[in-house]
Coordinates of C-alpha atoms in Angstrom, one line a residue:
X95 CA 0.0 0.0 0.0
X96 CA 1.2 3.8 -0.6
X97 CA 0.7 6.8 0.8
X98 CA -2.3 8.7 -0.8
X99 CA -1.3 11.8 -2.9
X100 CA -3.6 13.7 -0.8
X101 CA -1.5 12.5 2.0
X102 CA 1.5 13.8 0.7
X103 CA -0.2 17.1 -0.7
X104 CA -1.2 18.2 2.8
X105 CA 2.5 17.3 3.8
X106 CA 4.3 19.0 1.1
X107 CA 1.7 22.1 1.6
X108 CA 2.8 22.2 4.8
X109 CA 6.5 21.9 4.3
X110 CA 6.1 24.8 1.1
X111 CA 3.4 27.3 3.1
X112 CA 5.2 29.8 5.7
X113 CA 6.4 28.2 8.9
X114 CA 6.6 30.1 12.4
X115 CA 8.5 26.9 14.0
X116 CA 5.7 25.1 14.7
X117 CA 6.2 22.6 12.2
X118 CA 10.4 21.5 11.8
X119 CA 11.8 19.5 9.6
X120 CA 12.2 17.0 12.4
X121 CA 8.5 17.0 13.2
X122 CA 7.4 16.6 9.3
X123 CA 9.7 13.4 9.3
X124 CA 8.2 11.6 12.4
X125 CA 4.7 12.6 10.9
X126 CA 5.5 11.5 7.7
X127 CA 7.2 8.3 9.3
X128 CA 3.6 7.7 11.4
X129 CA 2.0 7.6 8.5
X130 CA 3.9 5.1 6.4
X131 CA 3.9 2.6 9.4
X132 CA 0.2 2.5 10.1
X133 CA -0.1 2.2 6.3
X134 CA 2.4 -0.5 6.5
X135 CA 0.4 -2.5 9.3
X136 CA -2.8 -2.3 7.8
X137 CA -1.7 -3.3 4.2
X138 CA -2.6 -6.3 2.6
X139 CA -0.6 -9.4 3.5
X140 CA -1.5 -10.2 0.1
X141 CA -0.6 -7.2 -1.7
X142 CA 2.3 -5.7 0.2
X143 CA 4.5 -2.8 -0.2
X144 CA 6.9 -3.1 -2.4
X145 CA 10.9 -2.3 -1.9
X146 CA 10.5 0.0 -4.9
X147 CA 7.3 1.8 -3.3
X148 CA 8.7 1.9 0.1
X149 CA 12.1 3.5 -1.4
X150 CA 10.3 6.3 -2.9
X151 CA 8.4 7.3 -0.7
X152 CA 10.9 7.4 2.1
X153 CA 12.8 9.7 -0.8
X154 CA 9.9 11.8 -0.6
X155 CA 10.2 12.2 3.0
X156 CA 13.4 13.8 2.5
X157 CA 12.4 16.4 -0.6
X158 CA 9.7 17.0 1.9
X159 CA 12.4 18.1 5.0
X160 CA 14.7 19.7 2.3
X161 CA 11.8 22.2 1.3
X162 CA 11.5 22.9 4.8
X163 CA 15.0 23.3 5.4
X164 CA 15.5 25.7 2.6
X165 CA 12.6 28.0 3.6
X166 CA 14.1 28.0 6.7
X167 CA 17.4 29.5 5.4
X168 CA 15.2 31.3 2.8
X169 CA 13.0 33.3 6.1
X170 CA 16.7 34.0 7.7
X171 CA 18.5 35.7 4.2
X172 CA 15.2 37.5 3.7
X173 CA 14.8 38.4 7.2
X174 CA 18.6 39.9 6.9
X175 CA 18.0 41.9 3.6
X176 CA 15.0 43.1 5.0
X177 CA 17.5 44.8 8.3
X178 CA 20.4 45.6 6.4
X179 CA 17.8 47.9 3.8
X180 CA 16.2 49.4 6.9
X181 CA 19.9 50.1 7.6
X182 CA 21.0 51.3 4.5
X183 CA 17.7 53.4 4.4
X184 CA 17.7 55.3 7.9
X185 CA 21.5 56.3 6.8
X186 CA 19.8 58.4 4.2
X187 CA 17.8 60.6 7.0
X188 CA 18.8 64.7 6.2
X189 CA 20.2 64.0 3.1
X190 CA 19.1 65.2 0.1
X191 CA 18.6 62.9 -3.3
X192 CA 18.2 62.6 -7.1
X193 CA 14.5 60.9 -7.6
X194 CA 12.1 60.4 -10.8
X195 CA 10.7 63.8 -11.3
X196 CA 10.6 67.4 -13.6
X197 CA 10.1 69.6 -10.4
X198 CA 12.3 72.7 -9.6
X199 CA 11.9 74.4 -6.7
X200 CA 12.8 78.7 -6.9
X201 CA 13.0 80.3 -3.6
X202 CA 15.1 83.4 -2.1
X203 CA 17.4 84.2 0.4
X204 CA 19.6 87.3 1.1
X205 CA 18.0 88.7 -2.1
X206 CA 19.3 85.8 -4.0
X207 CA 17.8 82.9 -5.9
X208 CA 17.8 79.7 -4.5
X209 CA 16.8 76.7 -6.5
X210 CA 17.0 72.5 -6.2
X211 CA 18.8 70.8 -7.7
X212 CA 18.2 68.5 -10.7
X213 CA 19.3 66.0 -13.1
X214 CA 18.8 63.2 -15.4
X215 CA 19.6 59.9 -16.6
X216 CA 20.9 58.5 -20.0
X217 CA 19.8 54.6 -21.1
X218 CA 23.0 55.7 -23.4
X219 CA 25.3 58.3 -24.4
X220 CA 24.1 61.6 -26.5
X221 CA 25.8 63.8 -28.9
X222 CA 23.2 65.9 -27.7
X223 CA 20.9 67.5 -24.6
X224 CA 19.0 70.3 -24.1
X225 CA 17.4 71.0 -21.3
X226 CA 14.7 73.6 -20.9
X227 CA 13.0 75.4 -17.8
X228 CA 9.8 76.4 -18.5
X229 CA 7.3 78.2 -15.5
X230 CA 3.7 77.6 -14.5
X231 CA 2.0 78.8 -17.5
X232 CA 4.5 76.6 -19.6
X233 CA 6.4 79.1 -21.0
X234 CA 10.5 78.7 -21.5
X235 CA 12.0 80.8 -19.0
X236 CA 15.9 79.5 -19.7
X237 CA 17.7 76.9 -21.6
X238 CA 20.6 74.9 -21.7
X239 CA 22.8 72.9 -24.5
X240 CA 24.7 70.4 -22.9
X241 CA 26.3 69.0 -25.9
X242 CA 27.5 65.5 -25.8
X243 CA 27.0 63.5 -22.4
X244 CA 27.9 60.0 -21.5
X245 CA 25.7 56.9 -20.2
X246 CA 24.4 57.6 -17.0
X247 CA 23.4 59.7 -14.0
X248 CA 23.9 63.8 -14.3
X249 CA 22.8 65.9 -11.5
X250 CA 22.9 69.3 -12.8
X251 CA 22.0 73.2 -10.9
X252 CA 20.3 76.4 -11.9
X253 CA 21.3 79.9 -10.6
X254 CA 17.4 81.0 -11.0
X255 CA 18.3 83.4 -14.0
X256 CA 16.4 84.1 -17.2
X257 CA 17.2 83.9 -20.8
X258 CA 16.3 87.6 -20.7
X259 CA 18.7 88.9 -18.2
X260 CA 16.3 88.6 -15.2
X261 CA 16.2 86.4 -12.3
X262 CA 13.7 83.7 -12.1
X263 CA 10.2 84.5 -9.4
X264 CA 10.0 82.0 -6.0
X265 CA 7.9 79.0 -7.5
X266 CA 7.8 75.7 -9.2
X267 CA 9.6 75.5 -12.5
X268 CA 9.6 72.6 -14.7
X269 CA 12.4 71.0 -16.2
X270 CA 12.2 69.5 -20.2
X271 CA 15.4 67.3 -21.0
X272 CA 15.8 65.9 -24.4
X273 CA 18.3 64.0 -26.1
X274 CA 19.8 62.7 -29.3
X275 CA 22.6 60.5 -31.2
X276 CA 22.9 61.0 -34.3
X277 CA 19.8 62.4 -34.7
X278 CA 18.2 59.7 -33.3
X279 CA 15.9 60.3 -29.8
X280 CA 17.8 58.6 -26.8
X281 CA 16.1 57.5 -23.7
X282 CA 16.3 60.3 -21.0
X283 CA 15.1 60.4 -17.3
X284 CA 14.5 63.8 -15.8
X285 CA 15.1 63.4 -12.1
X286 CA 14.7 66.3 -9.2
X287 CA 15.6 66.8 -5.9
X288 CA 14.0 65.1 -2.6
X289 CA 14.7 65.3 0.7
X290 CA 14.4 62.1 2.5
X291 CA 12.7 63.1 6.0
X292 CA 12.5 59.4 7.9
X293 CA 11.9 55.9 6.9
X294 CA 8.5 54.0 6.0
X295 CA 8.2 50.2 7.2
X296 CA 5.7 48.4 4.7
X297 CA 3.6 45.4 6.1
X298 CA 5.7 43.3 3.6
X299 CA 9.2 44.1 5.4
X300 CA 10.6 46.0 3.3
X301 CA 11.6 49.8 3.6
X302 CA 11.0 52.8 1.8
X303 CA 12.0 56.3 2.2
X304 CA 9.7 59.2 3.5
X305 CA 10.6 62.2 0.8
X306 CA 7.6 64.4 2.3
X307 CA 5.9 66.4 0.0
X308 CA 7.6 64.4 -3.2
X309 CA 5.9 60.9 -1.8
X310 CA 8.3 57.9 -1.3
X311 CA 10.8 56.2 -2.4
X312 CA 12.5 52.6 -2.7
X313 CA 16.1 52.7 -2.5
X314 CA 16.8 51.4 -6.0
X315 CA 14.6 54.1 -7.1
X316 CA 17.6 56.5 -5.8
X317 CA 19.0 57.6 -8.9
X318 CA 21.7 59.3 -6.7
X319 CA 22.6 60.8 -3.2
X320 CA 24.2 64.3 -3.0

């Protein structure tokens, strides 16, 4: 006689599901063990269990204990990635970062401009960028040629002044990047500035950063920290 499949499906459910300790490796085996012995007892003399059928099953027993085994060690890596990202993350508490986004932020002090920062992101390298600043009404208040610019991550500034001479009113500006090769479009990111202000725990484990008023944040969505 063999085990049932529906015997060994509500094993190997057990052994696959998400343990709390409850059920070890140890405790599947002496379960599964019970099992084949009363099987074995109650079998019939006249149709007994084979050497063939008792060896696989008593292989199954152990594919059953290795998946336990592994999500064991799979619970402890994730358990560690899941610290060592709320480490990474509350390191980033005050500083300022590079995020998705076309926002520029004008303000004033000492009679000056003050602006964010702000960048972008090549997929690959241009022969040419242009980035444009236009204000609330949409309208191109200053613009730059960057000219040729490698593969990758470019954080860039703005003094607040004006293609006309002027200096630039306290608001939110807009920034426009586009790029080329060979007169071909390349793949641009604009990215702006973000404070990161604390860190959020989600209910899965994993960490994300508070920017405030620009939302949240993953960490691989940090395009870069300045």
């Amino acid at each position: 006689m063999v085990i049932g499949d529906a015997t060994l499906a509500n094993i190997n459910a057990s052994a696959g599901s998400s343990q709390t300790g409850t059920d070890s490796a140890a405790e599947l085996s002496t379960q599964f063990l019970t099992l084949l012995i009363a099987q074995m007892q109650n079998q019939d003399p006249l149709n007994p269990t084979s050497n063939a059928d008792l060896t696989s099953q008593l292989a199954q027993i152990n594919t059953v204990s290795g998946i336990q085994e592994l999500n064991q060690t799979l619970s402890s890596v994730t358990s560690q990635i899941d610290a060592s990202q709320r480490l990474q993350a509350s390191s980033l508490i005050g500083r300022g970062v590079l995020v998705e986004g076309d926002r520029i932020v004008v303000g004033e002090a000492d009679g000056e401009a003050v602006t964010t920062p702000f960048g972008f992101s090549l997929d690959s390298a241009a022969s040419d960028v242009r980035v444009s600043i236009l204000d609330a009404a949409g309208q191109e208040v200053q613009a730059y040629d960057l000219g040729a610019q490698p593969t990758g991550v470019h954080s860039l500034s703005w003094d607040g002044s004006t293609a006309s001479g002027g200096v630039a009113e306290a608001g939110s500006y807009r920034v426009v990047i586009s790029a080329s090769s060979d007169g071909q479009a390349v793949t641009v990111t604009a990215l702006n500035y973000a404070y990161v202000s604390g860190v959020i725990t989600a209910g899965s484990g994993a960490s994300r950063l508070d920017l405030g008023t620009a939302g949240d944040a993953a960490l691989d969505e940090i395009y870069q920290i300045l």
